[in-house]
mmCIF file of C-alpha atoms in Angstrom:
data_model
loop_
_atom_site.group_PDB
_atom_site.id
_atom_site.type_symbol
_atom_site.label_atom_id
_atom_site.label_comp_id
_atom_site.label_asym_id
_atom_site.label_seq_id
_atom_site.Cartn_x
_atom_site.Cartn_y
_atom_site.Cartn_z
ATOM 1 C CA UNK A 30 73.405 -139.547 -3.433
ATOM 2 C CA UNK A 31 72.031 -142.025 -5.516
ATOM 3 C CA UNK A 32 69.329 -140.064 -5.418
ATOM 4 C CA UNK A 33 70.792 -137.030 -6.565
ATOM 5 C CA UNK A 34 72.346 -139.318 -9.119
ATOM 6 C CA UNK A 35 69.566 -141.330 -10.469
ATOM 7 C CA UNK A 36 67.885 -137.585 -10.687
ATOM 8 C CA UNK A 37 71.275 -135.630 -12.830
ATOM 9 C CA UNK A 38 70.894 -138.952 -15.093
ATOM 10 C CA UNK A 39 67.199 -138.866 -15.232
ATOM 11 C CA UNK A 40 66.871 -135.197 -16.050
ATOM 12 C CA UNK A 41 70.041 -134.218 -17.954
ATOM 13 C CA UNK A 42 68.557 -130.682 -19.328
ATOM 14 C CA UNK A 43 67.772 -129.352 -15.524
ATOM 15 C CA UNK A 44 69.472 -127.203 -13.068
ATOM 16 C CA UNK A 45 70.511 -129.024 -9.466
ATOM 17 C CA UNK A 46 71.988 -126.606 -7.145
ATOM 18 C CA UNK A 47 73.006 -128.995 -3.729
ATOM 19 C CA UNK A 48 73.745 -125.903 -1.222
ATOM 20 C CA UNK A 49 76.702 -127.802 1.142
ATOM 21 C CA UNK A 50 76.419 -124.885 3.767
ATOM 22 C CA UNK A 51 76.226 -127.714 6.768
ATOM 23 C CA UNK A 52 78.429 -129.924 4.520
ATOM 24 C CA UNK A 53 81.412 -130.468 7.245
ATOM 25 C CA UNK A 54 79.007 -132.067 9.512
ATOM 26 C CA UNK A 55 76.791 -134.268 7.881
ATOM 27 C CA UNK A 56 80.328 -136.830 6.060
ATOM 28 C CA UNK A 57 78.768 -136.604 2.451
ATOM 29 C CA UNK A 58 79.962 -134.023 -0.253
ATOM 30 C CA UNK A 59 78.294 -133.274 -3.805
ATOM 31 C CA UNK A 60 81.816 -132.033 -4.920
ATOM 32 C CA UNK A 61 82.490 -135.069 -6.688
ATOM 33 C CA UNK A 62 79.889 -135.584 -8.803
ATOM 34 C CA UNK A 63 80.400 -132.043 -10.322
ATOM 35 C CA UNK A 64 83.005 -133.718 -12.863
ATOM 36 C CA UNK A 65 80.869 -136.244 -14.261
ATOM 37 C CA UNK A 66 77.382 -134.243 -14.475
ATOM 38 C CA UNK A 67 77.627 -130.643 -15.947
ATOM 39 C CA UNK A 68 73.972 -129.902 -15.344
ATOM 40 C CA UNK A 69 75.247 -129.699 -10.960
ATOM 41 C CA UNK A 70 76.275 -127.163 -8.951
ATOM 42 C CA UNK A 71 77.548 -126.807 -5.478
ATOM 43 C CA UNK A 72 77.356 -124.763 -2.597
ATOM 44 C CA UNK A 73 80.314 -123.838 0.039
ATOM 45 C CA UNK A 74 80.458 -121.365 1.891
ATOM 46 C CA UNK A 75 83.191 -120.388 5.034
ATOM 47 C CA UNK A 76 80.504 -119.127 7.609
ATOM 48 C CA UNK A 77 79.296 -122.707 9.503
ATOM 49 C CA UNK A 78 82.006 -125.364 9.519
ATOM 50 C CA UNK A 79 85.338 -123.113 8.900
ATOM 51 C CA UNK A 80 83.423 -120.370 11.423
ATOM 52 C CA UNK A 81 84.156 -118.080 9.351
ATOM 53 C CA UNK A 82 80.962 -115.715 9.329
ATOM 54 C CA UNK A 83 82.177 -111.656 9.854
ATOM 55 C CA UNK A 84 84.111 -112.455 6.244
ATOM 56 C CA UNK A 85 80.663 -113.617 4.093
ATOM 57 C CA UNK A 86 82.996 -115.865 2.032
ATOM 58 C CA UNK A 87 80.651 -118.488 -0.915
ATOM 59 C CA UNK A 88 81.662 -120.268 -3.544
ATOM 60 C CA UNK A 89 80.209 -122.137 -5.896
ATOM 61 C CA UNK A 90 81.665 -125.657 -8.120
ATOM 62 C CA UNK A 91 80.280 -126.911 -11.753
ATOM 63 C CA UNK A 92 81.343 -127.413 -14.764
ATOM 64 C CA UNK A 93 83.508 -124.638 -16.301
ATOM 65 C CA UNK A 94 80.791 -123.646 -18.965
ATOM 66 C CA UNK A 95 78.669 -123.609 -16.099
ATOM 67 C CA UNK A 96 80.753 -121.726 -14.214
ATOM 68 C CA UNK A 97 81.933 -118.608 -16.891
ATOM 69 C CA UNK A 98 77.953 -118.253 -17.877
ATOM 70 C CA UNK A 99 77.644 -117.776 -14.261
ATOM 71 C CA UNK A 100 80.539 -115.243 -14.491
ATOM 72 C CA UNK A 101 78.758 -113.020 -16.663
ATOM 73 C CA UNK A 102 76.064 -111.917 -14.325
ATOM 74 C CA UNK A 103 78.278 -111.171 -11.739
ATOM 75 C CA UNK A 104 80.236 -108.083 -10.833
ATOM 76 C CA UNK A 105 83.829 -107.349 -11.691
ATOM 77 C CA UNK A 106 85.104 -107.651 -7.416
ATOM 78 C CA UNK A 107 82.665 -109.498 -5.593
ATOM 79 C CA UNK A 108 84.764 -110.004 -2.521
ATOM 80 C CA UNK A 109 87.188 -107.046 -0.215
ATOM 81 C CA UNK A 110 90.792 -107.209 0.316
ATOM 82 C CA UNK A 111 89.907 -108.635 4.286
ATOM 83 C CA UNK A 112 88.343 -110.808 3.150
ATOM 84 C CA UNK A 113 91.016 -112.291 0.090
ATOM 85 C CA UNK A 114 93.868 -111.751 2.710
ATOM 86 C CA UNK A 115 91.185 -114.313 5.172
ATOM 87 C CA UNK A 116 90.745 -116.672 2.268
ATOM 88 C CA UNK A 117 94.627 -116.560 1.429
ATOM 89 C CA UNK A 118 95.559 -117.233 4.753
ATOM 90 C CA UNK A 119 93.266 -119.996 5.121
ATOM 91 C CA UNK A 120 93.873 -122.304 2.223
ATOM 92 C CA UNK A 121 97.618 -122.167 2.923
ATOM 93 C CA UNK A 122 98.563 -122.656 6.219
ATOM 94 C CA UNK A 123 98.020 -125.894 8.213
ATOM 95 C CA UNK A 124 98.194 -125.151 11.216
ATOM 96 C CA UNK A 125 94.919 -123.203 10.696
ATOM 97 C CA UNK A 126 93.281 -125.822 8.918
ATOM 98 C CA UNK A 127 94.668 -128.737 12.111
ATOM 99 C CA UNK A 128 92.805 -126.480 14.888
ATOM 100 C CA UNK A 129 89.375 -126.510 12.243
ATOM 101 C CA UNK A 130 89.030 -129.984 11.199
ATOM 102 C CA UNK A 131 89.658 -130.551 14.861
ATOM 103 C CA UNK A 132 86.683 -128.350 15.860
ATOM 104 C CA UNK A 133 84.568 -130.106 13.189
ATOM 105 C CA UNK A 134 84.937 -133.212 15.232
ATOM 106 C CA UNK A 135 84.384 -131.664 18.865
ATOM 107 C CA UNK A 136 81.375 -130.579 17.164
ATOM 108 C CA UNK A 137 80.212 -133.484 15.515
ATOM 109 C CA UNK A 138 80.818 -135.557 18.740
ATOM 110 C CA UNK A 139 79.008 -133.126 21.189
ATOM 111 C CA UNK A 140 75.744 -133.154 18.752
ATOM 112 C CA UNK A 141 75.621 -137.126 18.981
ATOM 113 C CA UNK A 142 76.042 -136.494 22.734
ATOM 114 C CA UNK A 143 73.773 -134.241 22.541
ATOM 115 C CA UNK A 144 71.502 -135.762 20.897
ATOM 116 C CA UNK A 145 71.135 -139.138 22.682
ATOM 117 C CA UNK A 146 71.296 -137.458 26.128
ATOM 118 C CA UNK A 147 68.071 -135.384 24.889
ATOM 119 C CA UNK A 148 66.307 -138.270 23.097
ATOM 120 C CA UNK A 149 66.433 -140.276 26.428
ATOM 121 C CA UNK A 150 64.459 -137.279 27.296
ATOM 122 C CA UNK A 151 62.500 -137.376 24.951
ATOM 123 C CA UNK A 152 61.315 -141.260 25.259
ATOM 124 C CA UNK A 153 61.049 -141.039 29.276
ATOM 125 C CA UNK A 154 58.621 -137.874 28.370
ATOM 126 C CA UNK A 155 57.080 -138.064 25.195
ATOM 127 C CA UNK A 156 56.216 -134.273 24.980
ATOM 128 C CA UNK A 157 58.807 -133.742 22.448
ATOM 129 C CA UNK A 158 61.348 -135.107 20.219
ATOM 130 C CA UNK A 159 64.453 -134.698 18.806
ATOM 131 C CA UNK A 160 65.341 -134.088 15.118
ATOM 132 C CA UNK A 161 68.453 -136.207 13.969
ATOM 133 C CA UNK A 162 70.984 -133.683 12.538
ATOM 134 C CA UNK A 163 73.583 -133.484 10.285
ATOM 135 C CA UNK A 164 73.770 -130.007 10.905
ATOM 136 C CA UNK A 165 76.296 -128.075 14.187
ATOM 137 C CA UNK A 166 72.091 -127.543 15.272
ATOM 138 C CA UNK A 167 69.823 -129.728 16.386
ATOM 139 C CA UNK A 168 65.720 -129.526 16.178
ATOM 140 C CA UNK A 169 63.394 -129.912 18.841
ATOM 141 C CA UNK A 170 59.892 -130.826 18.007
ATOM 142 C CA UNK A 171 57.107 -129.936 20.843
ATOM 143 C CA UNK A 172 53.983 -131.410 21.544
ATOM 144 C CA UNK A 173 52.834 -128.913 24.582
ATOM 145 C CA UNK A 174 52.979 -125.568 24.153
ATOM 146 C CA UNK A 175 52.706 -124.858 27.693
ATOM 147 C CA UNK A 176 56.531 -126.555 28.512
ATOM 148 C CA UNK A 177 58.099 -124.871 25.475
ATOM 149 C CA UNK A 178 57.374 -121.969 26.656
ATOM 150 C CA UNK A 179 58.353 -122.536 29.970
ATOM 151 C CA UNK A 180 61.932 -124.447 28.392
ATOM 152 C CA UNK A 181 61.420 -120.892 26.543
ATOM 153 C CA UNK A 182 61.424 -118.786 29.688
ATOM 154 C CA UNK A 183 64.179 -120.499 31.381
ATOM 155 C CA UNK A 184 67.247 -120.266 28.490
ATOM 156 C CA UNK A 185 65.768 -116.389 28.944
ATOM 157 C CA UNK A 186 66.509 -116.072 32.218
ATOM 158 C CA UNK A 187 69.893 -117.947 32.258
ATOM 159 C CA UNK A 188 70.994 -115.326 29.051
ATOM 160 C CA UNK A 189 70.903 -118.465 26.291
ATOM 161 C CA UNK A 190 69.650 -117.053 23.463
ATOM 162 C CA UNK A 191 68.522 -120.049 20.719
ATOM 163 C CA UNK A 192 66.204 -119.493 18.146
ATOM 164 C CA UNK A 193 62.824 -120.795 17.048
ATOM 165 C CA UNK A 194 62.972 -121.732 13.295
ATOM 166 C CA UNK A 195 59.579 -123.736 13.247
ATOM 167 C CA UNK A 196 56.322 -123.355 15.369
ATOM 168 C CA UNK A 197 56.175 -125.643 18.445
ATOM 169 C CA UNK A 198 60.065 -126.054 18.117
ATOM 170 C CA UNK A 199 63.482 -125.253 19.025
ATOM 171 C CA UNK A 200 66.801 -125.497 17.532
ATOM 172 C CA UNK A 201 69.216 -125.490 19.605
ATOM 173 C CA UNK A 202 73.213 -124.646 18.123
ATOM 174 C CA UNK A 203 76.303 -126.869 19.446
ATOM 175 C CA UNK A 204 78.045 -124.555 21.382
ATOM 176 C CA UNK A 205 81.470 -125.442 24.132
ATOM 177 C CA UNK A 206 81.433 -128.263 26.530
ATOM 178 C CA UNK A 207 80.340 -126.300 29.465
ATOM 179 C CA UNK A 208 77.164 -124.232 27.565
ATOM 180 C CA UNK A 209 75.629 -127.346 26.257
ATOM 181 C CA UNK A 210 75.834 -129.196 30.244
ATOM 182 C CA UNK A 211 74.252 -125.748 31.422
ATOM 183 C CA UNK A 212 71.439 -126.491 28.567
ATOM 184 C CA UNK A 213 70.789 -130.168 29.159
ATOM 185 C CA UNK A 214 70.315 -128.849 33.041
ATOM 186 C CA UNK A 215 67.848 -126.256 31.858
ATOM 187 C CA UNK A 216 66.435 -128.551 30.045
ATOM 188 C CA UNK A 217 65.916 -131.607 32.374
ATOM 189 C CA UNK A 218 65.206 -129.187 34.896
ATOM 190 C CA UNK A 219 62.070 -128.056 33.636
ATOM 191 C CA UNK A 220 60.933 -131.917 32.418
ATOM 192 C CA UNK A 221 61.140 -132.530 35.834
ATOM 193 C CA UNK A 222 58.408 -129.649 36.593
ATOM 194 C CA UNK A 223 56.103 -130.645 33.612
ATOM 195 C CA UNK A 224 56.048 -134.370 34.485
ATOM 196 C CA UNK A 225 54.949 -133.156 37.945
ATOM 197 C CA UNK A 226 53.035 -130.589 36.988
ATOM 198 C CA UNK A 227 50.996 -132.583 34.432
ATOM 199 C CA UNK A 228 50.906 -135.804 36.982
ATOM 200 C CA UNK A 229 48.858 -132.791 38.978
ATOM 201 C CA UNK A 230 46.816 -132.325 36.715
ATOM 202 C CA UNK A 231 47.578 -128.690 36.560
ATOM 203 C CA UNK A 232 49.321 -127.059 33.462
ATOM 204 C CA UNK A 233 51.185 -124.261 33.881
ATOM 205 C CA UNK A 234 54.931 -124.146 35.045
ATOM 206 C CA UNK A 235 56.873 -121.918 36.688
ATOM 207 C CA UNK A 236 60.731 -121.362 35.514
#
């Protein structure tokens, strides 16, 4: 947050927007700075850390003057009655909050565990790398297209849906313990095949 504060103070006439969609998994927040800096807006959502993507609810935090200016450019009714009921329950039900916090901690701990397992494989193989994450997913960057294609094929055959947001990359969203253990086994199997065929000078891999 030191860098953000430096920017806020150095450019008081610029508007800074911080998107904290994954903030619950990162351990840091800029919300406490809103009271000090009038040129800061923080965006929050219930879709990620709160597990409520279907209600399509997000909000912005900023100085009262700033928020009032934004309100002039929004439609009168921004959410429906269903969303309002869900959010009200979320804000007032302590049991829900208890379960929510436990699930957030579970995802963070499982993310750390999966990261270390995959990172050990990456260091031993040097054919891909695992990027440190402060979200609910991990990004794998591959040096070898053949290996990535083989892993895609293996996962697809097991009906495991993942995303490929960047070239030569694979994004793994943290799910349940069972799902992540299955994924680790499949990645390890693909790497084993990769090393076997690489040692023979063969680039083509089979699933």
